Amino acid sequence: MPSESLRFETLEALKNSPKGKLNYSPDWLEKGEDILAGCVEVSSLSPLSGQILKRLSPRPLLKTRSLSSCVRDTSPEVSEGLSAGASVPISPRQISSPPPVSLHAEDDEQKAGEIQEESVVSPVASPPPAISVLSPRATQMAGCIRMCERKHKAKAKVELSLRLEQQERLVATVSSCESEQLKRYEELMELKQRQEYQSMRDMMEKETQESLGRQEKLREEHRHRMKILNLRLREAEQQRLREAELERQRQVEGRERHRAINAIQEEVLQLNQLLQPRPSTQTDPALDHTPYITRGNQLCSQVSDVVPASADGQFPSVEDLTVAERALQEMRSLVRNLQGEEAQAAERKRKEQDEEEEKKKRHEELKAQQEEQKKTAARSAKEKAKKEGLQTGADESTLKWYSALQDAANQCAQACDELSRAKDTQTKKLKMELQKAATTPVSQIANISGAPLKEAFEKIDKLLSSRPVTSAGKTVSASQHPQGLEFVSYKLAEKFVKQGEEEVASNHSAAFPIAAVASGIWELHPKIGELILAHLHKKCPYAVPHYPPMERGTSVEDTRSKILGYRVDDSKVEGQDSFLKRMSGMIRLYAAIIQMRWPYTGKQGPHPHGLNHGWRWLAQILNMEPLADITATISLDFLEVCGNALMKLYRGQFWKLILLIYEEYFPRIEAVTSTGQMGSVTRLKQFLETSLRTKQIPVPKCELGSAFFKS
């Protein structure tokens, strides 16, 4: 600091001054010595000088010793005694008889320091008073000098005391200043320490924040890397799953091709058996089976060569499947050609038989004419009965048709009875697979259209054509069992009617896609159509239409369940609303079938069960006495679904029929209907009134497009 440097410069200047070079000892006052004593002492010889002189000569030594003792005895006390009594006489004895001096000359001369110390410390006999050699003038002068010295000494003491007090005050002032400066310095140091501490803490906080920031950045980078790793892991897992899925799909496709090749081989072997000559054709020498049998054996060998390539856990390739399918197609063409030749041979044989039968028919024509006359008479009698009132049941032709359909359904059920009642596990499993393959596509038909509807149709067509079909991941074919085709046909027709009973009853628009598929299947496989009608007439006799009479000996429950179509569970007959709902669904399905066509087929011949049957059904209903509740319900459902198609086909005749219903038949319905059953009657009346007023029957809601409707 500046004050400290100034202070040290002042002390350095005082030290270099003449007064600062004076000797000073702080112990002088304590020892009783005078500050100026060293300045006025008389020069004296050292005590050792006597020993030196003694060795040199004894006499001079004595003289020197007396002189030195005189000089040494000139002490302050002697000076004070001289100043107090300067005129004291000195006797000659004192001069002539000096006191004996006991010197330790016998001590070791080499130890001068020890001798000097012993000469000072050791007790020495008090010497006799020395004789002064100074004159009285000198003595007086010396006394004056002593007095002057005392005065000066007293004055010096006073000045020294003042100087000491001043120095003490200066020292006190300087110490107080220094203490204050020390306090300031300490405060400054404390401030610096606090500042340094604060700066250190700020720096540590800054470093802490920076470290936290770095840690957060590292954590963020770690999270980012973890996200990237997770994404990569997820992508790797997805890639693995995709590869596993591709492998699984490849295996599934391979197993599917393997099953398909097995099915193709089985079908090829079955078709090859058809190439063998039958007992009925062996008698015909014009028909030669040898080329067909040879080619069939070649195709069987070709398929058999493909099958071992897929053994030992390996799956057949697409090329192998293509080769097998080509062989199957060629085998089918061989069978068709052979069947065509057999048909031609049978046709020739039939013509020969027809020529023989013509002769027999000529004889029978006379009998037929007689029987026709009898039938004409019976018809005329019935017409007279009709004019008198409406019928209570269907006519004979309708009943014969109804009975023929039921007989065909019963024969089909009996034909597949062995498969239906199978007890062994393998046959039961085959039966369940065939039933699933038949019913599952029909169950999937609701409001679908386009590709899904076409896919369901193709599955049903393949199954009825004895081709392999995939159902629930398994390949099944109707040709796997001799009764498989009969069983599939029966279950398929039953499922179509059940869909009308359940699905159409809840969702009216579902009648059209179901009817479109049923109509297309009916056109390709006529037997299915007959079974559909048989199941429909059995569950809903009003689709005939037919009101079966109550037989004798039967209860009301049996009559209602077996004849009128009511369900009976544990002797409990179902409610009227549920019954009407089911009947409505089946009538709507029937009305949709007679007007729908399947447009994706090569054949476009006449409808197998077209609108003429709808006109017949409606005319037959009007010729029968109405029943309470059910007649109004089924009539309204039929007209809502099929009325527009009948209007476009029959035009004026249809409107005459509608007018007949409104004016003559509807009052009969109202007459047999009770007050609590007027709901369907009211809806039918509103429909008839609206149609007659607008001369238009609304088009039913259908999302399949106009191509499905019969033109």
mmCIF file of C-alpha atoms in Angstrom, residues 104-447:
data_model
loop_
_atom_site.group_PDB
_atom_site.id
_atom_site.type_symbol
_atom_site.label_atom_id
_atom_site.label_comp_id
_atom_site.label_asym_id
_atom_site.label_seq_id
_atom_site.Cartn_x
_atom_site.Cartn_y
_atom_site.Cartn_z
ATOM 1 C CA HIS A 104 46.340 -14.868 38.266
ATOM 2 C CA ALA A 105 49.408 -14.911 36.110
ATOM 3 C CA GLU A 106 49.892 -18.602 36.804
ATOM 4 C CA ASP A 107 46.787 -19.498 34.787
ATOM 5 C CA ASP A 108 47.000 -20.746 31.318
ATOM 6 C CA GLU A 109 48.187 -17.925 29.048
ATOM 7 C CA GLN A 110 46.615 -19.523 26.043
ATOM 8 C CA LYS A 111 43.120 -18.931 27.559
ATOM 9 C CA ALA A 112 43.098 -15.142 27.389
ATOM 10 C CA GLY A 113 39.392 -14.862 27.326
ATOM 11 C CA GLU A 114 38.981 -16.966 30.483
ATOM 12 C CA ILE A 115 41.712 -14.972 32.285
ATOM 13 C CA GLN A 116 40.067 -11.715 31.277
ATOM 14 C CA GLU A 117 36.726 -12.988 32.609
ATOM 15 C CA GLU A 118 38.278 -14.160 35.866
ATOM 16 C CA SER A 119 40.060 -10.840 36.322
ATOM 17 C CA VAL A 120 36.741 -9.022 36.019
ATOM 18 C CA VAL A 121 34.573 -11.451 38.022
ATOM 19 C CA SER A 122 36.870 -12.876 40.651
ATOM 20 C CA PRO A 123 37.026 -10.950 43.923
ATOM 21 C CA VAL A 124 40.056 -8.628 44.113
ATOM 22 C CA ALA A 125 41.212 -6.970 47.205
ATOM 23 C CA SER A 126 40.180 -3.366 47.345
ATOM 24 C CA PRO A 127 43.148 -1.353 46.232
ATOM 25 C CA PRO A 128 44.375 1.451 48.339
ATOM 26 C CA PRO A 129 43.366 4.937 47.288
ATOM 27 C CA ALA A 130 45.260 6.016 44.217
ATOM 28 C CA ILE A 131 47.142 9.208 44.134
ATOM 29 C CA SER A 132 45.839 11.696 41.607
ATOM 30 C CA VAL A 133 48.428 13.171 39.362
ATOM 31 C CA LEU A 134 46.191 16.058 38.231
ATOM 32 C CA SER A 135 46.657 19.631 39.384
ATOM 33 C CA PRO A 136 44.077 21.417 41.477
ATOM 34 C CA ARG A 137 43.276 23.561 38.498
ATOM 35 C CA ALA A 138 42.666 20.559 36.467
ATOM 36 C CA THR A 139 40.651 19.028 39.235
ATOM 37 C CA GLN A 140 38.558 22.125 39.549
ATOM 38 C CA MET A 141 38.157 22.216 35.850
ATOM 39 C CA ALA A 142 37.176 18.667 35.944
ATOM 40 C CA GLY A 143 34.596 19.407 38.584
ATOM 41 C CA CYS A 144 33.230 22.254 36.517
ATOM 42 C CA ILE A 145 33.073 19.962 33.617
ATOM 43 C CA ARG A 146 31.254 17.476 35.729
ATOM 44 C CA MET A 147 28.776 20.048 36.846
ATOM 45 C CA CYS A 148 28.270 21.183 33.305
ATOM 46 C CA GLU A 149 27.869 17.624 32.275
ATOM 47 C CA ARG A 150 25.250 17.097 34.961
ATOM 48 C CA LYS A 151 23.314 20.083 33.795
ATOM 49 C CA HIS A 152 23.545 18.960 30.260
ATOM 50 C CA LYS A 153 22.648 15.471 31.359
ATOM 51 C CA ALA A 154 19.583 16.750 33.274
ATOM 52 C CA LYS A 155 18.596 18.836 30.297
ATOM 53 C CA ALA A 156 19.160 15.876 28.012
ATOM 54 C CA LYS A 157 17.032 13.729 30.289
ATOM 55 C CA VAL A 158 14.205 16.268 30.166
ATOM 56 C CA GLU A 159 14.474 16.536 26.412
ATOM 57 C CA LEU A 160 14.753 12.807 26.192
ATOM 58 C CA SER A 161 11.617 12.344 28.319
ATOM 59 C CA LEU A 162 9.822 14.860 26.112
ATOM 60 C CA ARG A 163 11.161 13.085 23.104
ATOM 61 C CA LEU A 164 10.012 9.758 24.511
ATOM 62 C CA GLU A 165 6.565 11.105 25.253
ATOM 63 C CA GLN A 166 6.427 12.520 21.727
ATOM 64 C CA GLN A 167 7.670 9.232 20.392
ATOM 65 C CA GLU A 168 5.112 7.354 22.472
ATOM 66 C CA ARG A 169 2.358 9.607 21.233
ATOM 67 C CA LEU A 170 3.674 9.190 17.699
ATOM 68 C CA VAL A 171 3.882 5.457 18.190
ATOM 69 C CA ALA A 172 0.353 5.409 19.665
ATOM 70 C CA THR A 173 -0.856 7.486 16.704
ATOM 71 C CA VAL A 174 1.017 5.333 14.274
ATOM 72 C CA SER A 175 -0.211 2.127 15.982
ATOM 73 C CA SER A 176 -3.805 3.392 15.933
ATOM 74 C CA CYS A 177 -3.413 4.313 12.266
ATOM 75 C CA GLU A 178 -1.776 1.020 11.643
ATOM 76 C CA SER A 179 -4.506 -0.814 13.534
ATOM 77 C CA GLU A 180 -7.130 1.061 11.509
ATOM 78 C CA GLN A 181 -5.215 0.311 8.356
ATOM 79 C CA LEU A 182 -4.932 -3.265 9.525
ATOM 80 C CA LYS A 183 -8.666 -3.360 10.092
ATOM 81 C CA ARG A 184 -9.219 -1.828 6.655
ATOM 82 C CA TYR A 185 -6.767 -4.264 5.245
ATOM 83 C CA GLU A 186 -8.490 -7.128 6.983
ATOM 84 C CA GLU A 187 -11.856 -5.811 5.760
ATOM 85 C CA LEU A 188 -10.376 -5.473 2.302
ATOM 86 C CA MET A 189 -9.014 -8.985 2.533
ATOM 87 C CA GLU A 190 -12.358 -10.231 3.773
ATOM 88 C CA LEU A 191 -14.035 -8.381 0.912
ATOM 89 C CA LYS A 192 -11.562 -9.893 -1.506
ATOM 90 C CA GLN A 193 -12.132 -13.297 0.051
ATOM 91 C CA ARG A 194 -15.898 -12.826 -0.225
ATOM 92 C CA GLN A 195 -15.513 -11.627 -3.787
ATOM 93 C CA GLU A 196 -13.232 -14.510 -4.576
ATOM 94 C CA TYR A 197 -15.620 -16.848 -2.793
ATOM 95 C CA GLN A 198 -18.540 -15.327 -4.683
ATOM 96 C CA SER A 199 -16.638 -15.511 -7.948
ATOM 97 C CA MET A 200 -15.662 -19.081 -7.159
ATOM 98 C CA ARG A 201 -19.266 -19.900 -6.308
ATOM 99 C CA ASP A 202 -20.498 -18.154 -9.449
ATOM 100 C CA MET A 203 -17.905 -19.997 -11.446
ATOM 101 C CA MET A 204 -18.889 -23.266 -9.762
ATOM 102 C CA GLU A 205 -22.574 -22.530 -10.381
ATOM 103 C CA LYS A 206 -21.753 -21.667 -13.980
ATOM 104 C CA GLU A 207 -19.746 -24.849 -14.317
ATOM 105 C CA THR A 208 -22.585 -26.712 -12.608
ATOM 106 C CA GLN A 209 -25.088 -25.229 -15.028
ATOM 107 C CA GLU A 210 -22.775 -26.043 -17.911
ATOM 108 C CA SER A 211 -22.312 -29.571 -16.607
ATOM 109 C CA LEU A 212 -26.081 -29.887 -16.159
ATOM 110 C CA GLY A 213 -26.531 -28.571 -19.674
ATOM 111 C CA ARG A 214 -23.959 -31.064 -20.950
ATOM 112 C CA GLN A 215 -25.670 -33.819 -18.996
ATOM 113 C CA GLU A 216 -29.045 -32.791 -20.382
ATOM 114 C CA LYS A 217 -27.540 -32.661 -23.849
ATOM 115 C CA LEU A 218 -26.012 -36.091 -23.308
ATOM 116 C CA ARG A 219 -29.348 -37.362 -22.021
ATOM 117 C CA GLU A 220 -31.077 -35.870 -25.047
ATOM 118 C CA GLU A 221 -28.497 -37.450 -27.330
ATOM 119 C CA HIS A 222 -28.933 -40.697 -25.422
ATOM 120 C CA ARG A 223 -32.714 -40.495 -25.819
ATOM 121 C CA HIS A 224 -32.258 -39.705 -29.504
ATOM 122 C CA ARG A 225 -29.914 -42.640 -29.911
ATOM 123 C CA MET A 226 -32.355 -44.805 -27.967
ATOM 124 C CA LYS A 227 -35.162 -43.708 -30.277
ATOM 125 C CA ILE A 228 -33.015 -44.485 -33.289
ATOM 126 C CA LEU A 229 -32.064 -47.843 -31.799
ATOM 127 C CA ASN A 230 -35.692 -48.560 -30.925
ATOM 128 C CA LEU A 231 -36.715 -47.621 -34.449
ATOM 129 C CA ARG A 232 -34.020 -49.855 -35.854
ATOM 130 C CA LEU A 233 -35.017 -52.635 -33.494
ATOM 131 C CA ARG A 234 -38.661 -52.126 -34.424
ATOM 132 C CA GLU A 235 -37.762 -52.115 -38.100
ATOM 133 C CA ALA A 236 -35.661 -55.222 -37.594
ATOM 134 C CA GLU A 237 -38.525 -56.876 -35.710
ATOM 135 C CA GLN A 238 -40.979 -55.856 -38.414
ATOM 136 C CA GLN A 239 -38.587 -57.122 -41.051
ATOM 137 C CA ARG A 240 -38.283 -60.378 -39.145
ATOM 138 C CA LEU A 241 -42.056 -60.596 -38.817
ATOM 139 C CA ARG A 242 -42.450 -59.828 -42.518
ATOM 140 C CA GLU A 243 -39.924 -62.483 -43.383
ATOM 141 C CA ALA A 244 -41.631 -64.906 -40.994
ATOM 142 C CA GLU A 245 -44.999 -63.994 -42.511
ATOM 143 C CA LEU A 246 -43.600 -64.453 -46.017
ATOM 144 C CA GLU A 247 -42.122 -67.779 -44.978
ATOM 145 C CA ARG A 248 -45.393 -68.801 -43.350
ATOM 146 C CA GLN A 249 -47.316 -67.664 -46.408
ATOM 147 C CA ARG A 250 -44.874 -69.530 -48.633
ATOM 148 C CA GLN A 251 -45.378 -72.633 -46.543
ATOM 149 C CA VAL A 252 -49.150 -72.164 -46.551
ATOM 150 C CA GLU A 253 -49.119 -71.674 -50.304
ATOM 151 C CA GLY A 254 -46.809 -74.662 -50.641
ATOM 152 C CA ARG A 255 -49.097 -76.818 -48.505
ATOM 153 C CA GLU A 256 -52.059 -75.489 -50.468
ATOM 154 C CA ARG A 257 -50.353 -76.440 -53.720
ATOM 155 C CA HIS A 258 -49.471 -79.804 -52.205
ATOM 156 C CA ARG A 259 -53.102 -80.417 -51.213
ATOM 157 C CA ALA A 260 -54.240 -79.153 -54.596
ATOM 158 C CA ILE A 261 -51.871 -81.562 -56.392
ATOM 159 C CA ASN A 262 -53.095 -84.410 -54.191
ATOM 160 C CA ALA A 263 -56.687 -83.466 -54.951
ATOM 161 C CA ILE A 264 -55.845 -83.202 -58.664
ATOM 162 C CA GLN A 265 -54.189 -86.601 -58.580
ATOM 163 C CA GLU A 266 -57.197 -88.082 -56.809
ATOM 164 C CA GLU A 267 -59.578 -86.508 -59.306
ATOM 165 C CA VAL A 268 -57.396 -87.641 -62.233
ATOM 166 C CA LEU A 269 -57.469 -91.193 -60.901
ATOM 167 C CA GLN A 270 -61.253 -91.005 -60.464
ATOM 168 C CA LEU A 271 -61.680 -89.627 -63.975
ATOM 169 C CA ASN A 272 -59.373 -92.335 -65.280
ATOM 170 C CA GLN A 273 -61.760 -94.896 -63.824
ATOM 171 C CA LEU A 274 -64.550 -93.268 -65.818
ATOM 172 C CA LEU A 275 -62.559 -93.979 -68.995
ATOM 173 C CA GLN A 276 -62.834 -97.704 -68.367
ATOM 174 C CA PRO A 277 -65.582 -99.410 -70.393
ATOM 175 C CA ARG A 278 -68.850 -99.867 -68.557
ATOM 176 C CA PRO A 279 -70.918 -103.013 -68.790
ATOM 177 C CA SER A 280 -73.630 -101.088 -70.631
ATOM 178 C CA THR A 281 -71.204 -99.956 -73.364
ATOM 179 C CA GLN A 282 -69.105 -103.093 -73.757
ATOM 180 C CA THR A 283 -71.756 -104.577 -76.032
ATOM 181 C CA ASP A 284 -71.343 -101.654 -78.462
ATOM 182 C CA PRO A 285 -68.516 -102.643 -80.856
ATOM 183 C CA ALA A 286 -68.417 -99.185 -82.479
ATOM 184 C CA LEU A 287 -67.185 -97.471 -79.278
ATOM 185 C CA ASP A 288 -63.396 -98.006 -78.705
ATOM 186 C CA HIS A 289 -62.037 -97.044 -75.256
ATOM 187 C CA THR A 290 -58.403 -97.978 -75.978
ATOM 188 C CA PRO A 291 -57.130 -94.495 -77.075
ATOM 189 C CA TYR A 292 -58.835 -92.841 -74.123
ATOM 190 C CA ILE A 293 -57.461 -95.387 -71.663
ATOM 191 C CA THR A 294 -53.914 -95.029 -73.072
ATOM 192 C CA ARG A 295 -53.975 -91.246 -72.882
ATOM 193 C CA GLY A 296 -55.538 -91.370 -69.414
ATOM 194 C CA ASN A 297 -52.749 -93.628 -68.171
ATOM 195 C CA GLN A 298 -50.188 -91.228 -69.624
ATOM 196 C CA LEU A 299 -51.799 -88.295 -67.822
ATOM 197 C CA CYS A 300 -51.890 -90.267 -64.554
ATOM 198 C CA SER A 301 -48.189 -91.031 -64.948
ATOM 199 C CA GLN A 302 -47.475 -87.370 -65.663
ATOM 200 C CA VAL A 303 -49.259 -86.282 -62.473
ATOM 201 C CA SER A 304 -47.580 -89.076 -60.489
ATOM 202 C CA ASP A 305 -44.184 -87.821 -61.668
ATOM 203 C CA VAL A 306 -44.969 -84.368 -60.253
ATOM 204 C CA VAL A 307 -46.137 -85.619 -56.842
ATOM 205 C CA PRO A 308 -42.823 -87.273 -55.676
ATOM 206 C CA ALA A 309 -41.016 -84.011 -56.383
ATOM 207 C CA SER A 310 -43.015 -82.478 -53.527
ATOM 208 C CA ALA A 311 -42.151 -85.202 -50.998
ATOM 209 C CA ASP A 312 -39.538 -85.101 -48.206
ATOM 210 C CA GLY A 313 -40.795 -81.788 -46.773
ATOM 211 C CA GLN A 314 -40.462 -79.917 -50.081
ATOM 212 C CA PHE A 315 -43.406 -78.055 -51.517
ATOM 213 C CA PRO A 316 -44.377 -78.230 -55.167
ATOM 214 C CA SER A 317 -43.698 -75.237 -57.321
ATOM 215 C CA VAL A 318 -46.203 -73.265 -59.319
ATOM 216 C CA GLU A 319 -44.944 -74.960 -62.488
ATOM 217 C CA ASP A 320 -45.675 -78.390 -60.990
ATOM 218 C CA LEU A 321 -49.189 -77.272 -60.083
ATOM 219 C CA THR A 322 -49.658 -75.861 -63.593
ATOM 220 C CA VAL A 323 -48.564 -79.159 -65.133
ATOM 221 C CA ALA A 324 -50.972 -81.056 -62.878
ATOM 222 C CA GLU A 325 -53.861 -78.690 -63.700
ATOM 223 C CA ARG A 326 -53.181 -79.048 -67.430
ATOM 224 C CA ALA A 327 -53.218 -82.791 -67.049
ATOM 225 C CA LEU A 328 -56.502 -82.542 -65.136
ATOM 226 C CA GLN A 329 -58.052 -80.326 -67.815
ATOM 227 C CA GLU A 330 -56.968 -82.744 -70.525
ATOM 228 C CA MET A 331 -58.328 -85.653 -68.500
ATOM 229 C CA ARG A 332 -61.660 -83.837 -68.131
ATOM 230 C CA SER A 333 -61.749 -83.188 -71.859
ATOM 231 C CA LEU A 334 -61.094 -86.896 -72.465
ATOM 232 C CA VAL A 335 -63.943 -87.805 -70.139
ATOM 233 C CA ARG A 336 -66.243 -85.294 -71.831
ATOM 234 C CA ASN A 337 -65.324 -86.595 -75.271
ATOM 235 C CA LEU A 338 -65.894 -90.158 -74.139
ATOM 236 C CA GLN A 339 -69.170 -89.217 -72.526
ATOM 237 C CA GLY A 340 -70.134 -87.430 -75.736
ATOM 238 C CA GLU A 341 -69.449 -90.542 -77.771
ATOM 239 C CA GLU A 342 -71.340 -92.616 -75.232
ATOM 240 C CA ALA A 343 -74.206 -90.138 -75.434
ATOM 241 C CA GLN A 344 -74.224 -90.403 -79.226
ATOM 242 C CA ALA A 345 -74.249 -94.184 -78.978
ATOM 243 C CA ALA A 346 -77.019 -93.988 -76.409
ATOM 244 C CA GLU A 347 -78.890 -91.573 -78.668
ATOM 245 C CA ARG A 348 -78.705 -93.992 -81.557
ATOM 246 C CA LYS A 349 -79.881 -96.754 -79.318
ATOM 247 C CA ARG A 350 -82.645 -94.551 -77.969
ATOM 248 C CA LYS A 351 -83.857 -93.731 -81.478
ATOM 249 C CA GLU A 352 -84.126 -97.394 -82.214
ATOM 250 C CA GLN A 353 -86.089 -97.866 -79.033
ATOM 251 C CA ASP A 354 -88.293 -94.868 -79.870
ATOM 252 C CA GLU A 355 -89.251 -96.414 -83.175
ATOM 253 C CA GLU A 356 -90.348 -99.494 -81.342
ATOM 254 C CA GLU A 357 -92.213 -97.479 -78.739
ATOM 255 C CA GLU A 358 -94.104 -95.490 -81.375
ATOM 256 C CA LYS A 359 -95.904 -98.597 -82.357
ATOM 257 C CA LYS A 360 -96.897 -99.177 -78.754
ATOM 258 C CA LYS A 361 -98.053 -95.556 -78.346
ATOM 259 C CA ARG A 362 -100.460 -95.855 -81.216
ATOM 260 C CA HIS A 363 -102.213 -98.584 -79.349
ATOM 261 C CA GLU A 364 -102.223 -96.537 -76.163
ATOM 262 C CA GLU A 365 -103.576 -93.334 -77.755
ATOM 263 C CA LEU A 366 -107.074 -94.680 -77.750
ATOM 264 C CA LYS A 367 -106.856 -95.351 -74.033
ATOM 265 C CA ALA A 368 -105.378 -91.857 -73.434
ATOM 266 C CA GLN A 369 -108.217 -90.185 -75.303
ATOM 267 C CA GLN A 370 -110.708 -91.932 -73.115
ATOM 268 C CA GLU A 371 -108.865 -90.861 -69.963
ATOM 269 C CA GLU A 372 -108.658 -87.268 -71.263
ATOM 270 C CA GLN A 373 -112.372 -87.147 -71.685
ATOM 271 C CA LYS A 374 -112.768 -88.218 -68.090
ATOM 272 C CA LYS A 375 -110.329 -85.519 -66.895
ATOM 273 C CA THR A 376 -112.136 -82.860 -68.934
ATOM 274 C CA ALA A 377 -115.351 -83.774 -67.230
ATOM 275 C CA ALA A 378 -113.636 -83.494 -63.820
ATOM 276 C CA ARG A 379 -112.197 -80.075 -64.677
ATOM 277 C CA SER A 380 -115.565 -78.754 -65.738
ATOM 278 C CA ALA A 381 -116.963 -79.877 -62.415
ATOM 279 C CA LYS A 382 -114.201 -78.061 -60.523
ATOM 280 C CA GLU A 383 -114.723 -74.886 -62.564
ATOM 281 C CA LYS A 384 -118.344 -74.889 -61.595
ATOM 282 C CA ALA A 385 -117.291 -75.192 -57.947
ATOM 283 C CA LYS A 386 -114.890 -72.274 -58.323
ATOM 284 C CA LYS A 387 -117.561 -70.036 -59.727
ATOM 285 C CA GLU A 388 -119.682 -70.718 -56.719
ATOM 286 C CA GLY A 389 -116.793 -69.778 -54.208
ATOM 287 C CA LEU A 390 -113.004 -69.640 -53.540
ATOM 288 C CA GLN A 391 -110.882 -72.723 -52.874
ATOM 289 C CA THR A 392 -109.698 -73.769 -49.430
ATOM 290 C CA GLY A 393 -106.562 -75.477 -50.775
ATOM 291 C CA ALA A 394 -104.277 -75.731 -53.787
ATOM 292 C CA ASP A 395 -105.329 -77.440 -57.009
ATOM 293 C CA GLU A 396 -104.194 -80.945 -57.987
ATOM 294 C CA SER A 397 -101.351 -79.858 -60.300
ATOM 295 C CA THR A 398 -99.867 -77.659 -57.579
ATOM 296 C CA LEU A 399 -100.172 -80.447 -55.015
ATOM 297 C CA LYS A 400 -98.500 -82.939 -57.376
ATOM 298 C CA TRP A 401 -95.659 -80.483 -57.937
ATOM 299 C CA TYR A 402 -95.378 -79.944 -54.182
ATOM 300 C CA SER A 403 -95.334 -83.701 -53.520
ATOM 301 C CA ALA A 404 -92.733 -84.327 -56.233
ATOM 302 C CA LEU A 405 -90.390 -81.749 -54.706
ATOM 303 C CA GLN A 406 -90.771 -83.251 -51.251
ATOM 304 C CA ASP A 407 -90.112 -86.752 -52.610
ATOM 305 C CA ALA A 408 -86.948 -85.518 -54.350
ATOM 306 C CA ALA A 409 -85.732 -83.904 -51.101
ATOM 307 C CA ASN A 410 -86.472 -87.092 -49.139
ATOM 308 C CA GLN A 411 -84.607 -89.208 -51.686
ATOM 309 C CA CYS A 412 -81.600 -86.884 -51.476
ATOM 310 C CA ALA A 413 -81.657 -87.079 -47.686
ATOM 311 C CA GLN A 414 -81.841 -90.879 -47.817
ATOM 312 C CA ALA A 415 -79.007 -90.992 -50.351
ATOM 313 C CA CYS A 416 -76.634 -89.185 -47.989
ATOM 314 C CA ASP A 417 -77.980 -90.864 -44.871
ATOM 315 C CA GLU A 418 -74.868 -92.988 -44.484
ATOM 316 C CA LEU A 419 -72.599 -89.918 -44.480
ATOM 317 C CA SER A 420 -74.954 -87.977 -42.181
ATOM 318 C CA ARG A 421 -75.008 -90.744 -39.585
ATOM 319 C CA ALA A 422 -71.329 -91.719 -39.838
ATOM 320 C CA LYS A 423 -69.724 -92.772 -36.573
ATOM 321 C CA ASP A 424 -66.039 -93.175 -37.448
ATOM 322 C CA THR A 425 -63.811 -90.164 -36.800
ATOM 323 C CA GLN A 426 -62.486 -89.756 -40.332
ATOM 324 C CA THR A 427 -65.941 -89.736 -41.920
ATOM 325 C CA LYS A 428 -67.284 -87.371 -39.267
ATOM 326 C CA LYS A 429 -64.413 -85.004 -39.929
ATOM 327 C CA LEU A 430 -65.058 -85.137 -43.682
ATOM 328 C CA LYS A 431 -68.763 -84.516 -43.081
ATOM 329 C CA MET A 432 -68.039 -81.420 -40.960
ATOM 330 C CA GLU A 433 -65.593 -80.076 -43.554
ATOM 331 C CA LEU A 434 -68.100 -80.572 -46.369
ATOM 332 C CA GLN A 435 -70.847 -78.936 -44.333
ATOM 333 C CA LYS A 436 -68.631 -75.942 -43.553
ATOM 334 C CA ALA A 437 -67.578 -75.645 -47.183
ATOM 335 C CA ALA A 438 -71.260 -75.602 -48.199
ATOM 336 C CA THR A 439 -72.694 -73.296 -45.564
ATOM 337 C CA THR A 440 -69.860 -70.797 -44.995
ATOM 338 C CA PRO A 441 -70.060 -69.031 -48.402
ATOM 339 C CA VAL A 442 -73.845 -68.731 -48.066
ATOM 340 C CA SER A 443 -73.501 -67.283 -44.555
ATOM 341 C CA GLN A 444 -71.140 -64.606 -45.888
ATOM 342 C CA ILE A 445 -73.740 -63.331 -48.368
ATOM 343 C CA ALA A 446 -75.657 -60.345 -47.017
ATOM 344 C CA ASN A 447 -75.298 -56.869 -48.505
#
